[in-house]
Coordinates of C-alpha atoms in Angstrom, one line a residue:
M552 CA 16.0 9.8 -46.3
K553 CA 18.6 12.1 -45.3
I554 CA 17.6 14.5 -42.0
Q555 CA 18.3 18.2 -43.0
P556 CA 20.5 19.7 -40.1
R557 CA 17.9 22.2 -39.0
T558 CA 15.8 19.3 -38.4
M559 CA 18.2 17.9 -36.4
V560 CA 18.5 20.9 -34.3
I561 CA 15.0 21.1 -33.4
M562 CA 14.7 17.4 -32.7
A563 CA 17.8 17.8 -30.2
A564 CA 16.0 20.9 -28.7
L565 CA 12.8 19.0 -28.3
V566 CA 14.3 16.1 -26.2
V567 CA 16.4 19.0 -24.2
L568 CA 13.2 20.3 -23.3
L569 CA 11.4 17.2 -22.7
G570 CA 14.3 16.0 -20.2
L571 CA 13.9 19.5 -18.2
A572 CA 10.3 18.6 -18.1
M573 CA 10.9 15.0 -16.9
A574 CA 13.6 16.2 -14.2
I575 CA 11.1 19.1 -13.0
G576 CA 8.0 16.6 -12.9
W577 CA 9.8 14.0 -11.4
S578 CA 11.3 16.6 -8.6
D579 CA 7.7 17.4 -7.8
W580 CA 6.3 14.0 -7.4
Q581 CA 9.5 12.7 -5.5
G582 CA 9.0 15.7 -3.2
S583 CA 5.5 15.0 -2.0
Q584 CA 6.1 11.0 -2.0
R585 CA 8.5 11.9 0.9
A586 CA 5.6 12.7 3.4
G587 CA 4.6 9.0 3.9
W588 CA 1.9 7.4 5.6
K589 CA 1.0 7.7 9.5
D590 CA -1.6 5.4 10.7
G591 CA -4.6 6.8 13.0
D592 CA -5.5 4.8 16.0
W593 CA -8.5 2.6 14.8
T594 CA -8.8 0.8 18.2
S595 CA -12.1 2.5 18.8
V596 CA -13.8 1.7 15.6
G597 CA -17.3 0.6 17.5
S598 CA -19.3 3.5 16.6
S599 CA -20.1 6.1 13.7
E600 CA -18.8 9.0 15.7
A601 CA -15.4 7.1 16.8
I602 CA -14.9 6.2 13.0
Q603 CA -15.3 9.8 12.2
K604 CA -13.2 10.8 14.8
V605 CA -10.3 9.1 14.1
L606 CA -10.5 9.4 10.2
D607 CA -10.5 13.4 10.8
Q608 CA -7.4 12.6 12.9
E609 CA -5.5 10.5 10.5
T610 CA -6.5 12.8 7.5
R611 CA -4.9 15.8 9.4
A612 CA -1.7 13.9 10.3
N613 CA -1.4 12.8 6.4
T614 CA -0.8 16.6 4.7
N615 CA 0.0 14.9 1.4
I616 CA -3.6 13.8 0.9
P617 CA -6.7 16.0 -0.3
G618 CA -9.3 13.9 2.3
Q619 CA -10.4 10.8 3.0
I620 CA -13.7 8.8 2.0
L621 CA -14.4 5.4 3.9
Y622 CA -17.2 3.0 3.6
V623 CA -17.9 0.2 5.9
R624 CA -20.8 -2.3 5.8
A625 CA -20.4 -4.5 8.9
P626 CA -24.0 -5.7 10.1
S627 CA -23.1 -7.2 13.2
L628 CA -21.5 -3.8 14.3
K629 CA -24.6 -2.0 12.7
L630 CA -22.6 -0.1 10.6
D631 CA -23.6 0.5 7.0
Q632 CA -22.3 4.2 5.8
A633 CA -19.6 6.4 4.5
W634 CA -17.6 8.9 6.0
V635 CA -15.4 11.8 4.6
A636 CA -12.6 13.8 6.3
G637 CA -11.3 16.7 4.5
P638 CA -12.3 19.9 2.8
D639 CA -15.6 20.1 0.4
L640 CA -16.0 16.2 0.2
R641 CA -18.8 14.7 0.1
T642 CA -19.9 10.8 1.2
D643 CA -21.0 10.1 -2.4
D644 CA -18.1 11.9 -4.4
D645 CA -16.8 9.6 -7.4
V646 CA -13.2 8.7 -7.6
R647 CA -11.1 6.9 -10.1
V648 CA -10.3 3.6 -8.6
A649 CA -7.8 2.3 -11.0
S650 CA -6.6 -0.8 -10.4
N651 CA -9.4 -1.9 -8.4
T652 CA -10.9 -2.3 -12.1
K653 CA -9.5 -5.3 -12.5
T654 CA -11.6 -7.3 -9.9
F655 CA -14.5 -6.4 -12.2
V656 CA -12.8 -7.1 -15.7
A657 CA -11.9 -10.4 -13.9
A658 CA -15.3 -11.2 -12.9
M659 CA -16.8 -10.6 -16.5
A660 CA -14.1 -12.8 -17.9
L661 CA -15.5 -15.4 -15.6
M662 CA -18.9 -14.7 -16.3
L663 CA -18.2 -15.5 -19.9
V664 CA -16.3 -18.7 -19.1
E665 CA -19.6 -20.1 -17.3
E666 CA -21.4 -19.0 -20.5
G667 CA -19.0 -20.9 -22.6
T668 CA -18.1 -17.7 -24.3
L669 CA -14.7 -17.6 -23.4
K670 CA -12.3 -20.4 -21.9
L671 CA -10.0 -20.0 -19.0
D672 CA -7.2 -22.5 -20.0
A673 CA -7.4 -22.5 -23.8
P674 CA -5.0 -20.7 -25.9
I675 CA -6.0 -16.8 -26.2
G676 CA -5.4 -16.7 -30.1
P677 CA -9.0 -17.2 -31.1
Y678 CA -10.7 -14.8 -28.9
V679 CA -8.7 -11.5 -29.4
S680 CA -9.2 -9.0 -31.6
P681 CA -7.4 -9.0 -35.0
K682 CA -5.3 -6.3 -33.9
V683 CA -4.2 -7.6 -31.1
R684 CA -3.8 -10.8 -32.4
D685 CA -1.4 -9.6 -35.1
M686 CA 0.7 -7.7 -32.6
L687 CA 1.2 -10.6 -30.5
R688 CA 2.1 -12.6 -33.4
A689 CA 4.3 -10.2 -34.7
N690 CA 6.2 -10.1 -31.5
D691 CA 6.5 -13.9 -31.3
Y692 CA 4.1 -14.2 -28.3
G693 CA 2.6 -17.5 -28.0
L694 CA -0.8 -17.2 -28.9
E695 CA -1.1 -21.0 -28.5
T696 CA 0.1 -21.3 -25.2
I697 CA -0.9 -18.1 -23.0
T698 CA -4.1 -18.3 -21.7
L699 CA -6.9 -16.1 -20.1
R700 CA -6.0 -17.3 -16.5
Q701 CA -2.5 -16.5 -17.2
L702 CA -3.7 -12.9 -18.3
L703 CA -5.9 -12.4 -15.0
N704 CA -3.2 -14.0 -12.6
H705 CA -0.6 -11.9 -14.3
T706 CA 1.5 -15.1 -15.4
S707 CA 1.2 -14.7 -19.3
G708 CA 4.9 -13.2 -19.7
I709 CA 3.6 -10.6 -21.2
P710 CA 5.1 -7.3 -19.9
D711 CA 3.7 -4.3 -18.2
Y712 CA 3.5 -1.3 -20.9
F713 CA 4.3 1.0 -18.0
G714 CA 7.6 -0.9 -17.8
V715 CA 8.6 0.7 -21.0
G716 CA 10.4 3.8 -20.3
L717 CA 9.6 5.6 -23.3
F718 CA 6.0 4.8 -22.7
A719 CA 6.3 6.2 -19.1
F720 CA 8.1 9.1 -20.1
L721 CA 5.4 9.9 -23.1
A722 CA 2.2 9.4 -20.7
L723 CA 3.5 10.8 -17.3
V724 CA 5.6 13.8 -18.0
P725 CA 3.1 16.3 -19.9
N726 CA 0.6 15.9 -16.9
A727 CA 2.8 17.3 -14.6
Y728 CA 2.2 20.4 -16.7
G729 CA -1.6 19.9 -17.2
L730 CA -1.2 18.2 -20.9
S731 CA -2.5 15.0 -21.8
A732 CA -1.7 12.7 -25.1
H733 CA -4.8 10.7 -25.7
W734 CA -3.8 6.9 -25.8
T735 CA -5.6 3.8 -26.8
P736 CA -5.5 0.4 -25.7
E737 CA -3.9 -0.9 -29.2
T738 CA -1.1 1.7 -28.8
E739 CA -0.5 0.5 -25.2
I740 CA -0.4 -3.1 -26.1
W741 CA 2.1 -2.2 -28.8
F742 CA 4.5 -0.7 -26.6
A743 CA 4.4 -3.4 -24.3
V744 CA 4.7 -6.2 -26.6
T745 CA 7.4 -4.4 -29.0
F746 CA 9.6 -2.8 -26.3
G747 CA 8.9 -5.1 -23.3
Q748 CA 11.0 -7.8 -21.9
K749 CA 8.7 -11.1 -22.2
V750 CA 9.2 -14.1 -20.1
E751 CA 8.4 -17.8 -20.4
P752 CA 4.0 -18.1 -19.7
G753 CA 2.6 -19.9 -16.9
K754 CA 5.4 -19.8 -14.3
T755 CA 6.5 -16.2 -13.1
F756 CA 4.2 -13.3 -11.6
A757 CA 4.6 -10.1 -13.2
Y758 CA 2.1 -7.7 -12.3
S759 CA 1.1 -6.1 -15.6
D760 CA -1.8 -4.0 -16.7
T761 CA -1.1 -5.1 -20.3
N762 CA -2.9 -8.5 -19.2
Y763 CA -6.0 -6.6 -18.4
L764 CA -6.1 -4.7 -21.7
I765 CA -6.2 -8.0 -23.6
A766 CA -8.6 -9.6 -21.5
A767 CA -10.8 -6.6 -21.9
D768 CA -10.2 -7.0 -25.8
M769 CA -11.3 -10.5 -25.3
I770 CA -14.7 -9.6 -23.3
K771 CA -15.5 -6.9 -25.9
V772 CA -15.1 -9.4 -28.8
A773 CA -17.1 -12.1 -26.9
T774 CA -19.7 -9.6 -26.2
K775 CA -19.7 -7.5 -29.6
A776 CA -19.0 -4.4 -27.2
P777 CA -18.1 -1.2 -28.8
N778 CA -16.0 -0.7 -25.6
I779 CA -15.3 -2.2 -22.2
G780 CA -17.6 0.3 -20.6
V781 CA -20.7 -0.7 -22.7
A782 CA -19.5 -4.3 -21.9
A783 CA -19.3 -3.9 -18.0
R784 CA -22.9 -2.2 -17.8
G785 CA -24.4 -5.1 -19.9
L786 CA -22.6 -8.0 -18.0
L787 CA -22.6 -6.8 -14.5
Q788 CA -25.3 -4.1 -14.4
W789 CA -23.8 -2.1 -11.9
P790 CA -27.3 -0.8 -10.2
K791 CA -28.3 -4.3 -9.1
L792 CA -25.1 -4.5 -7.7
G793 CA -25.7 -1.2 -5.5
A794 CA -23.3 0.7 -7.6
D795 CA -25.6 3.2 -9.2
E796 CA -23.0 5.9 -9.7
T797 CA -20.4 3.6 -11.3
Y798 CA -19.4 4.5 -14.9
W799 CA -16.3 3.7 -17.1
E800 CA -14.3 7.4 -17.9
A801 CA -14.3 8.6 -21.3
L802 CA -16.4 5.6 -22.5
E803 CA -19.9 6.3 -20.9
P804 CA -21.5 9.5 -20.1
E805 CA -21.1 10.6 -16.5
P806 CA -24.6 9.8 -14.6
K807 CA -26.6 12.6 -13.5
G808 CA -25.7 14.0 -10.1
T809 CA -22.3 12.5 -9.7
R810 CA -19.4 14.4 -8.7
R811 CA -15.8 13.3 -9.2
T812 CA -13.2 14.8 -6.5
E813 CA -10.0 15.6 -7.1
Q814 CA -6.8 13.0 -7.0
F815 CA -3.2 13.8 -7.2
R816 CA 0.2 12.1 -7.7
G817 CA 2.5 13.8 -5.5
G818 CA 2.1 17.5 -6.4
I819 CA 0.3 16.8 -9.8
R820 CA -3.4 17.3 -10.1
D821 CA -4.3 14.0 -12.1
S822 CA -7.7 14.4 -11.9
A823 CA -7.5 17.4 -14.0
V824 CA -6.1 15.6 -16.9
D825 CA -6.6 12.6 -19.3
V826 CA -5.3 9.7 -18.0
S827 CA -6.2 7.4 -20.9
Y828 CA -2.8 5.6 -19.9
D829 CA -5.1 3.6 -17.1
Q830 CA -8.3 3.7 -18.6
Y831 CA -9.0 0.3 -20.6
G832 CA -9.2 -2.5 -18.3
G833 CA -6.2 -2.0 -15.9
G834 CA -8.2 0.8 -14.7
G835 CA -10.8 2.9 -16.0
L836 CA -14.0 2.7 -13.6
V837 CA -15.1 5.9 -11.7
M838 CA -17.0 5.0 -8.5
S839 CA -18.0 6.5 -5.1
M840 CA -16.7 4.3 -1.9
D841 CA -19.8 2.7 -1.2
D842 CA -20.3 1.6 -5.2
L843 CA -16.8 -0.1 -4.9
G844 CA -17.5 -1.8 -1.5
L845 CA -20.9 -2.6 -2.6
A846 CA -19.7 -4.0 -5.8
T847 CA -16.5 -5.8 -4.4
R848 CA -18.7 -7.5 -1.8
A849 CA -21.0 -9.0 -4.7
V850 CA -18.1 -10.5 -6.5
V851 CA -16.4 -11.8 -3.6
L852 CA -19.5 -13.3 -2.5
G853 CA -20.1 -14.7 -6.0
Q854 CA -23.5 -13.1 -6.6
V855 CA -22.5 -12.0 -9.9
F856 CA -22.1 -15.8 -11.2
K857 CA -24.7 -18.4 -12.5
D858 CA -22.3 -21.2 -10.5
P859 CA -21.3 -18.9 -7.4
A860 CA -19.7 -21.9 -5.3
R861 CA -17.8 -23.2 -8.6
T862 CA -16.8 -19.6 -10.0
I863 CA -15.7 -18.0 -6.8
K864 CA -13.2 -20.8 -6.1
L865 CA -11.7 -20.6 -9.4
M866 CA -11.3 -16.6 -9.0
Q867 CA -9.7 -17.2 -5.6
T868 CA -7.0 -20.0 -6.9
A869 CA -3.9 -18.4 -6.9
G870 CA -1.3 -18.7 -9.5
P871 CA 1.8 -20.7 -9.5
D872 CA 4.5 -18.2 -8.4
P873 CA 4.6 -17.7 -4.5
I874 CA 5.9 -14.1 -5.0
A875 CA 2.7 -13.4 -5.9
G876 CA 1.3 -13.6 -2.3
G877 CA -1.7 -15.4 -3.2
Y878 CA -2.9 -12.9 -5.9
A879 CA -5.5 -15.0 -7.7
L880 CA -8.1 -13.8 -10.8
G881 CA -8.2 -10.1 -10.2
I882 CA -8.5 -10.3 -6.3
E883 CA -5.9 -11.1 -3.7
P884 CA -6.2 -12.2 -0.2
I885 CA -5.3 -10.7 3.0
T886 CA -5.5 -12.2 6.4
L887 CA -6.4 -10.5 9.7
A888 CA -7.1 -12.2 13.0
G889 CA -7.4 -15.3 11.3
E890 CA -10.1 -14.0 8.8
T891 CA -9.4 -14.0 5.1
C892 CA -10.5 -10.9 3.2
W893 CA -10.4 -10.8 -0.6
G894 CA -9.9 -7.7 -2.6
H895 CA -7.6 -5.1 -4.6
G896 CA -6.3 -1.5 -4.7
G897 CA -5.9 1.2 -6.8
F898 CA -3.1 3.6 -8.2
W899 CA -4.5 6.9 -6.8
G900 CA -4.9 5.4 -3.4
T901 CA -7.9 3.2 -3.0
A902 CA -8.4 0.0 -1.7
A903 CA -11.7 -2.3 -1.1
F904 CA -11.7 -5.5 0.6
H905 CA -14.5 -8.1 1.7
C906 CA -14.5 -10.6 4.7
P907 CA -16.9 -13.3 3.9
R908 CA -17.1 -15.2 7.4
L909 CA -18.0 -11.8 9.3
D910 CA -19.7 -10.1 6.0
I911 CA -17.3 -7.2 6.6
T912 CA -16.6 -4.9 3.7
V913 CA -14.3 -1.6 3.5
A914 CA -13.4 0.6 0.7
R915 CA -11.5 3.4 1.1
S916 CA -10.0 6.2 -0.9
V917 CA -7.3 9.2 0.1
G918 CA -7.0 10.8 -3.1
Q919 CA -3.1 10.5 -3.6
A920 CA -1.0 7.9 -5.4
N921 CA 1.9 8.5 -3.4
A922 CA 0.2 7.7 0.0
R923 CA 0.6 4.2 0.6
F924 CA -1.9 3.1 3.4
D925 CA -2.0 -0.9 3.8
M926 CA -5.2 -2.5 4.6
S927 CA -3.7 -5.5 5.4
K928 CA -1.9 -4.2 8.7
D929 CA -3.1 -4.8 11.9
S930 CA -3.2 -1.2 12.6
S931 CA -5.9 -0.7 9.8
P932 CA -9.4 0.2 10.0
L933 CA -10.3 -3.2 8.7
A934 CA -8.3 -5.1 11.1
H935 CA -10.1 -3.5 14.1
L936 CA -13.5 -3.7 12.7
I937 CA -12.6 -7.5 12.5
A938 CA -11.6 -7.7 16.2
R939 CA -14.7 -6.0 17.6
A940 CA -16.9 -8.1 15.2
Q941 CA -15.1 -11.3 16.5
A942 CA -15.8 -9.8 20.1
V943 CA -19.6 -9.3 19.2
E944 CA -19.9 -13.1 17.9
R945 CA -18.0 -14.2 21.0
A946 CA -20.0 -12.7 23.5
G947 CA -23.3 -13.8 21.5
R948 CA -22.6 -17.4 22.1

């Protein structure tokens, strides 16, 4: 088919306009990113009042964030509450938790492994939907070699769809102007397997949201649910975990009485736009910080499993690549003052970890993708809560 000159001119103009949009949007993002992150002094976190004081100070010091929501459960310190710092925030406000969603997708997959509906180390071919199977096969991905375990620990060799420049361009640039394309999981998987760079499965760690889209597809097929949100509600039964405000964005109705607060990507207000590029397993859950903390705690303690001891051991088994830092099946470890805690982080500045031996849980949101606080640092609130709980433990002996 011959392309007419007029059509070529229109296409060229569109490319130029999109290029300008990308440059302006990227500049806006980068400009806000330079603000960095300044830790507060969390050494006095023994009381509720002390936590509020340092949270306020830290929020004022980080002008690139809209505010913070912090949830702490630490029975030995008599703490079980949420705090906020920032204008017009409530302790029960909901946020998109992005990749914190992976913890719960992995937990659902393992629940189905316990039932025998899915197999952790069997080829995924018989368990994925026909659409996904056809896409993988058409691009020479090993349906006979890739396993569910490899999807969950990011060693499948399937690339991240966000690593495909064309996808990232189409998904992110319009957001800078309040525009949104609506994506489907099948389209995102197609971009990844058609244009991404694959590697041999089972050896190399490469963090990839595509892995969790395929795992979610397997869960949908296994449960015969219309979408992963419905599957999650049936399997995890959120209210039983203490997560009564939790829902899967765009796939479930927002629970009555909940309110979602603002989240940013640099200067771009992502909470105002469709983010279906992060909604089908790699992300997608909307939660308050107490919901996120309590649900993470329930998973790390194995409370969602029929055989907690065996299944949580599986979930905490790291992949073969040491560059992963111990990343296991939807959770990763951090070690502070000799205590091992398990959890995950999310793109828009969320993180949740539970430390089983001391029964300490922390969930935190700063509402900004470009604010990179680190829960594993010795200066973090979690580190100082651990130190305080250890001191209480020593005093009680």
